[in-house]
Coordinates of C-alpha atoms and ligand atoms in Angstrom, one line a residue:
M1 CA 6.2 -123.7 -70.2
A2 CA 6.7 -127.4 -71.1
S3 CA 3.4 -128.7 -73.3
A4 CA 1.0 -126.0 -72.3
R5 CA -0.2 -124.2 -75.6
I6 CA 2.0 -120.6 -76.1
R7 CA -0.9 -117.9 -75.8
L8 CA 0.3 -115.4 -78.5
G9 CA -0.4 -111.8 -79.3
V10 CA 0.0 -110.6 -82.7
I11 CA 0.6 -106.5 -83.4
G12 CA -0.6 -105.6 -86.4
A13 CA -3.3 -106.6 -88.4
G14 CA -2.0 -105.8 -91.8
T15 CA -0.4 -107.9 -94.5
M16 CA 2.1 -109.8 -92.3
G17 CA 0.0 -109.5 -89.1
S18 CA -3.4 -111.0 -90.7
Q19 CA -1.1 -114.4 -92.4
H20 CA 0.6 -115.3 -89.3
A21 CA -2.4 -114.5 -87.5
R22 CA -4.2 -117.0 -89.7
N23 CA -1.1 -119.4 -89.8
A24 CA -1.4 -119.1 -85.7
R25 CA -4.9 -119.8 -85.5
R26 CA -5.3 -122.3 -88.0
F27 CA -2.3 -124.7 -88.1
V28 CA -0.3 -124.1 -85.2
S29 CA -1.7 -126.9 -82.6
A30 CA 0.7 -125.8 -80.0
C31 CA -0.6 -122.2 -80.2
E32 CA -3.3 -120.1 -78.9
L33 CA -4.3 -117.0 -80.7
A34 CA -5.0 -114.9 -77.6
A35 CA -5.2 -111.2 -78.6
L36 CA -4.5 -109.2 -81.8
Q37 CA -3.7 -105.1 -81.8
D38 CA -3.9 -102.4 -84.8
L39 CA -4.0 -99.2 -84.8
D40 CA -6.7 -99.6 -87.1
R41 CA -8.8 -101.0 -84.3
G42 CA -11.2 -101.9 -86.7
R43 CA -9.2 -103.9 -89.0
A44 CA -8.2 -106.0 -86.0
E45 CA -11.6 -106.6 -85.3
R46 CA -12.3 -107.7 -88.8
L47 CA -9.3 -110.3 -88.7
A48 CA -10.5 -111.6 -85.0
A49 CA -13.9 -112.2 -86.1
E50 CA -12.7 -113.8 -89.0
L51 CA -11.3 -116.0 -86.7
G52 CA -13.8 -116.8 -85.0
G53 CA -12.9 -114.1 -81.9
A54 CA -14.0 -111.2 -80.0
N55 CA -17.1 -110.8 -77.7
G56 CA -16.8 -113.5 -75.6
A57 CA -15.9 -116.4 -78.2
D58 CA -12.7 -118.7 -78.3
G59 CA -10.8 -116.6 -80.7
P60 CA -8.2 -113.7 -80.2
A61 CA -9.7 -110.8 -77.8
V62 CA -9.1 -107.4 -79.2
L63 CA -6.5 -104.8 -77.4
S64 CA -6.4 -101.1 -77.5
S65 CA -2.6 -100.5 -77.9
P66 CA 0.6 -102.7 -78.3
E67 CA 1.7 -101.5 -74.6
E68 CA -1.6 -103.4 -73.5
L69 CA -0.9 -106.4 -75.2
I70 CA 2.7 -106.2 -74.5
A71 CA 2.1 -106.3 -70.6
S72 CA -1.3 -108.8 -70.8
S73 CA -1.2 -111.7 -68.7
A74 CA -2.8 -113.5 -71.3
V75 CA -0.1 -113.2 -73.7
D76 CA 2.9 -115.5 -73.2
A77 CA 4.4 -114.5 -76.7
V78 CA 4.3 -111.9 -79.0
L79 CA 4.9 -111.5 -82.6
V80 CA 5.0 -107.6 -84.1
A81 CA 4.4 -107.0 -87.6
A82 CA 3.2 -103.1 -87.1
P83 CA 4.8 -100.7 -89.3
D84 CA 8.7 -101.4 -89.8
A85 CA 9.2 -97.6 -88.0
F86 CA 8.2 -99.0 -85.0
H87 CA 9.6 -102.7 -84.5
A88 CA 12.7 -101.6 -82.2
E89 CA 10.5 -99.7 -79.7
L90 CA 7.9 -102.5 -79.5
V91 CA 10.9 -105.5 -79.4
L92 CA 12.4 -103.2 -76.6
A93 CA 9.0 -103.2 -74.5
C94 CA 8.8 -107.0 -75.2
L95 CA 12.7 -107.4 -73.6
A96 CA 11.3 -105.1 -71.0
A97 CA 8.6 -107.2 -70.2
G98 CA 10.8 -110.2 -70.5
K99 CA 8.5 -112.0 -73.1
A100 CA 9.7 -114.0 -76.1
V101 CA 9.3 -111.8 -79.3
L102 CA 9.3 -112.7 -83.2
C103 CA 9.8 -109.4 -84.9
E104 CA 9.0 -108.8 -88.8
K105 CA 12.0 -107.6 -90.5
P106 CA 13.9 -105.0 -90.5
L107 CA 14.6 -105.5 -86.9
A108 CA 14.9 -101.9 -86.5
S109 CA 15.5 -98.3 -88.5
S110 CA 18.7 -98.6 -88.2
P111 CA 22.0 -100.7 -87.2
E112 CA 22.5 -98.4 -84.2
E113 CA 19.1 -99.3 -83.3
A114 CA 19.4 -102.4 -83.8
L115 CA 22.5 -102.9 -81.7
R116 CA 20.3 -101.0 -78.5
L117 CA 18.3 -104.2 -79.1
V118 CA 21.2 -106.6 -79.4
E119 CA 22.7 -105.2 -76.4
A120 CA 19.8 -105.0 -74.1
E121 CA 18.7 -108.8 -74.8
A122 CA 22.7 -109.4 -74.5
G123 CA 22.5 -107.8 -70.9
A124 CA 19.5 -109.6 -70.0
G125 CA 21.4 -112.8 -70.9
R126 CA 18.7 -114.9 -72.5
R127 CA 17.6 -115.0 -75.7
L128 CA 14.3 -113.6 -76.3
V129 CA 14.2 -111.8 -79.6
S130 CA 14.0 -113.9 -82.9
L131 CA 13.4 -112.5 -86.2
G132 CA 10.9 -113.3 -89.7
F133 CA 14.0 -114.0 -91.9
Q134 CA 11.2 -116.6 -93.1
R135 CA 13.5 -117.8 -96.3
R136 CA 15.7 -119.9 -93.5
F137 CA 12.2 -122.0 -93.2
D138 CA 11.9 -122.1 -97.3
P139 CA 11.9 -126.0 -98.4
A140 CA 13.8 -124.8 -101.5
H141 CA 16.5 -122.9 -99.2
A142 CA 16.7 -125.0 -96.5
A143 CA 17.4 -128.0 -98.9
L144 CA 20.4 -125.2 -99.9
K145 CA 21.3 -125.1 -96.9
A146 CA 21.8 -129.0 -96.4
L147 CA 23.5 -129.4 -99.4
A148 CA 26.0 -126.7 -98.2
D149 CA 26.6 -128.4 -94.7
S150 CA 26.7 -131.8 -96.0
G151 CA 29.7 -131.3 -98.3
A152 CA 28.1 -132.7 -101.3
L153 CA 29.5 -128.9 -103.2
G154 CA 32.3 -129.2 -101.4
R155 CA 33.0 -125.9 -100.3
P156 CA 30.6 -123.1 -101.2
L157 CA 32.1 -120.2 -102.7
L158 CA 29.6 -117.8 -104.3
W159 CA 25.8 -117.5 -103.4
K160 CA 23.9 -115.6 -105.9
G161 CA 20.0 -114.1 -105.7
V162 CA 17.5 -112.8 -108.1
H163 CA 14.9 -111.0 -106.0
R164 CA 12.0 -109.7 -108.3
N165 CA 8.6 -107.8 -107.1
A166 CA 6.1 -106.8 -109.7
K167 CA 5.9 -103.2 -108.2
A168 CA 7.3 -101.6 -105.7
A169 CA 5.7 -102.0 -102.1
Y170 CA 6.3 -98.8 -100.5
D171 CA 9.3 -96.9 -101.9
S172 CA 11.5 -97.0 -105.0
S173 CA 14.4 -95.1 -103.5
G174 CA 17.8 -97.3 -103.3
A175 CA 18.1 -96.9 -99.7
F176 CA 14.3 -98.2 -98.9
I177 CA 15.0 -101.2 -101.2
L178 CA 18.6 -102.2 -99.5
A179 CA 16.7 -102.1 -95.9
N180 CA 13.2 -103.4 -97.0
S181 CA 14.2 -106.0 -99.6
A182 CA 17.3 -106.8 -99.7
G183 CA 17.8 -107.8 -95.9
H184 CA 16.6 -111.1 -97.2
D185 CA 19.3 -111.4 -99.5
I186 CA 21.8 -110.3 -97.0
D187 CA 20.5 -112.8 -94.6
S188 CA 20.5 -115.5 -97.2
S189 CA 24.1 -114.8 -98.4
R190 CA 25.3 -114.7 -94.7
W191 CA 23.2 -117.8 -93.3
L192 CA 24.4 -119.8 -96.7
L193 CA 27.8 -119.1 -96.5
G194 CA 28.2 -119.1 -92.9
A195 CA 30.2 -115.8 -92.6
E196 CA 29.7 -111.8 -92.1
V197 CA 29.9 -109.4 -95.1
A198 CA 33.0 -107.7 -94.8
E199 CA 32.2 -105.1 -97.9
V200 CA 29.3 -104.3 -100.1
S201 CA 29.0 -102.6 -103.4
V202 CA 26.3 -101.7 -105.1
R203 CA 25.0 -99.6 -108.6
G204 CA 21.5 -98.9 -109.6
L205 CA 19.4 -97.5 -112.1
R206 CA 15.4 -96.2 -112.2
S207 CA 13.8 -98.8 -114.6
R208 CA 11.0 -95.9 -116.1
E209 CA 10.5 -92.7 -116.6
E210 CA 7.5 -92.3 -114.4
L211 CA 9.1 -93.0 -111.0
P212 CA 10.6 -90.2 -109.2
E213 CA 14.3 -88.8 -110.2
S214 CA 15.7 -90.5 -107.3
S215 CA 14.2 -94.2 -108.1
R216 CA 17.2 -96.5 -108.0
D217 CA 14.6 -99.7 -108.2
L218 CA 16.7 -102.1 -110.2
L219 CA 20.0 -102.9 -108.0
L220 CA 23.0 -105.1 -108.3
V221 CA 24.3 -105.9 -105.0
Q222 CA 28.3 -107.5 -104.4
M223 CA 29.1 -108.7 -100.9
I224 CA 32.7 -109.8 -100.1
M225 CA 32.5 -112.1 -97.2
A226 CA 34.9 -111.9 -94.6
D227 CA 36.9 -114.8 -95.0
G228 CA 36.8 -113.5 -98.9
R229 CA 33.9 -115.5 -100.5
L230 CA 31.6 -113.8 -102.7
A231 CA 27.9 -113.1 -102.9
S232 CA 25.8 -111.2 -105.3
A233 CA 21.9 -110.1 -105.6
E234 CA 19.9 -108.4 -108.4
L235 CA 17.1 -106.4 -106.8
F236 CA 14.4 -105.4 -108.9
V237 CA 11.3 -104.1 -107.1
S238 CA 9.2 -103.1 -110.2
A239 CA 9.9 -106.1 -112.4
D240 CA 6.1 -105.9 -113.7
Y241 CA 5.7 -109.6 -114.8
G242 CA 5.4 -111.1 -111.0
Y243 CA 7.3 -111.9 -107.9
E244 CA 10.1 -114.4 -107.8
V245 CA 12.9 -114.8 -105.1
S246 CA 15.9 -117.4 -106.7
A247 CA 19.2 -118.3 -105.5
E248 CA 22.2 -120.6 -106.5
L249 CA 25.2 -121.5 -104.5
V250 CA 28.2 -122.4 -106.3
G251 CA 30.8 -124.9 -104.9
Q252 CA 34.2 -126.2 -105.5
R253 CA 32.5 -129.1 -106.5
G254 CA 29.2 -128.3 -107.7
S255 CA 26.6 -126.1 -107.6
A256 CA 22.8 -125.9 -106.5
A257 CA 20.0 -123.6 -107.7
T258 CA 16.4 -123.1 -105.5
A259 CA 13.7 -124.2 -107.5
Q260 CA 9.9 -122.7 -106.5
P261 CA 7.3 -125.2 -106.8
D262 CA 5.2 -124.3 -109.6
R263 CA 2.1 -126.0 -109.0
V264 CA 0.9 -126.3 -112.7
C265 CA 2.2 -126.4 -116.2
L266 CA -0.1 -124.4 -118.5
R267 CA -0.4 -125.1 -122.0
S268 CA -2.6 -123.0 -124.3
S269 CA -2.3 -120.8 -127.3
G270 CA 1.1 -121.4 -128.4
F271 CA 2.4 -121.4 -124.9
R272 CA 3.7 -124.1 -122.0
G273 CA 5.4 -122.9 -119.2
S274 CA 4.1 -121.6 -115.3
P275 CA 2.0 -118.7 -114.4
V276 CA 3.9 -116.5 -111.4
T277 CA 2.2 -114.6 -109.2
S278 CA 2.4 -111.0 -107.6
D279 CA 1.9 -111.5 -104.5
W280 CA 5.0 -111.6 -102.2
T281 CA 3.5 -113.6 -99.2
A282 CA 2.1 -116.6 -101.8
P283 CA 5.4 -118.6 -102.6
F284 CA 6.7 -118.3 -98.8
Q285 CA 3.2 -119.3 -97.2
E286 CA 5.0 -122.7 -96.3
A287 CA 8.3 -120.8 -95.0
Y288 CA 6.0 -118.3 -92.9
L289 CA 3.7 -121.4 -91.3
A290 CA 7.0 -123.6 -90.7
E291 CA 9.2 -120.6 -89.3
L292 CA 5.9 -119.7 -87.0
A293 CA 5.4 -123.6 -85.7
A294 CA 9.2 -123.7 -84.7
W295 CA 9.6 -120.7 -83.2
I296 CA 6.2 -121.5 -80.7
E297 CA 7.7 -125.1 -80.6
T298 CA 10.8 -123.9 -79.3
L299 CA 9.4 -121.8 -76.8
R300 CA 7.1 -124.4 -75.4
D301 CA 9.8 -127.0 -75.3
G302 CA 12.3 -124.4 -73.9
R303 CA 14.9 -124.4 -76.9
V304 CA 16.4 -121.8 -78.9
F305 CA 14.7 -120.8 -81.9
P306 CA 16.9 -121.7 -85.0
G307 CA 16.0 -119.2 -87.3
A308 CA 17.2 -115.7 -87.5
S309 CA 18.4 -113.9 -84.5
A310 CA 18.5 -110.4 -83.5
W311 CA 22.2 -110.6 -84.3
D312 CA 21.2 -111.4 -87.8
G313 CA 19.0 -108.4 -87.7
Y314 CA 21.6 -106.3 -86.3
A315 CA 24.0 -107.9 -89.1
A316 CA 21.4 -107.2 -91.9
L317 CA 21.3 -103.7 -91.0
A318 CA 24.6 -102.7 -91.2
V319 CA 25.1 -104.2 -94.6
S320 CA 22.0 -102.2 -95.7
A321 CA 23.2 -98.7 -94.2
A322 CA 26.9 -99.6 -96.2
A323 CA 25.2 -100.8 -99.4
A324 CA 23.1 -97.5 -99.2
A325 CA 26.0 -95.4 -98.8
S326 CA 27.7 -97.5 -101.7
L327 CA 25.2 -96.6 -103.9
A328 CA 25.0 -92.7 -103.0
E329 CA 29.1 -92.6 -103.4
G330 CA 29.5 -94.9 -106.2
K331 CA 32.6 -97.1 -104.6
P332 CA 32.6 -100.0 -102.1
R333 CA 32.1 -99.7 -98.3
A334 CA 33.3 -101.8 -95.8
V335 CA 31.0 -103.0 -92.8
A336 CA 32.3 -103.1 -89.5
L337 CA 30.3 -104.9 -87.0
V338 CA 31.0 -105.0 -83.3
G339 CA 32.1 -108.4 -81.4
K340 CA 29.3 -110.7 -81.4
P341 CA 27.9 -111.1 -77.7
R342 CA 28.5 -114.7 -76.6
I343 CA 24.6 -115.4 -76.2
Y344 CA 24.5 -115.5 -80.0
S345 CA 27.0 -118.4 -80.6
N346 CA 25.4 -121.3 -80.9
Ligands
ISE401 C1 8.8 -107.4 -98.4 O1 8.3 -106.5 -97.4 C2 9.0 -108.6 -98.0 O2 9.4 -109.1 -97.0 C3 8.9 -109.5 -99.2 O3 9.4 -110.9 -98.8 C4 10.4 -108.9 -100.0 O4 10.3 -110.0 -101.5 C5 9.4 -107.6 -100.6 O5 10.7 -107.1 -101.5 C6 9.6 -106.8 -99.7 O6 9.2 -105.5 -99.9

């Protein structure tokens, strides 16, 4: 495949599918956006038209089903941005077709389902599955990782994260937030500390009466890594004022915290500060683009994607499931992972 453009098919034309399709078409020169598919065909057609496609133009074609897109000889690689419940079966279909796939998080609906994908990929003996934990490509998080690896902080001991959404996106139950939102924080802690999570403990509360009784939309997640180091995250999905993600790494000789780029400093009516968006995609646009470009370029050049793998998706879901059990039971839960297959060791 060296130096050819990678012909990409995108499944799902919702928030993330549209963002990736726009990035692919406008900014990733090594990529040709070949096809789109969505259960709502009209939505896929509108996106295709916006991107100069359909009806013989040079943009993406609109296909009728995910199966058709995965099987298409005009598609080299697939991006899965369908609803979460379909991720695992679509990734499995890509593996069966021998096509590289970048799947949005979470990888599957349970750790058991994710493990089946890990086993299928390991059985096939080559890395085809990549996962969209985009923070790994966010300049601020990447700078933290570079500092940790450089030794400038001494040995990193503690990762602390804050993850706030303005409004609960779909569901304010603790189990949903732990799988859908906290997956990012679990991945950040594993990636930045370079260790698996061994134990997790979660407490939560319902932030306001208008939410269903069972809501736990403010969560405190504490993790102990396999080597005894620590991680903690606050998740608050109804923070109201806006969307914010931040992280700090505390080491033996210093600490480093992310600073999201604030593009303006507003001075008005006795106020000086920076506006906060409630759009959870906007602060990470640079990260989504860098992730997609890295994935496409590694496919073109025959290298291994430097972002998250199916193993990372499985590990995150195993921690999320243990975290949900901890929240329900009010006590810490151990996280048990299977042995890591060799294909994930680099
Ligand atoms: C959403 O699905 C995401 O992936 C966002 O990055 C996250 O911040 C948000 O909480 C999720 O609902």
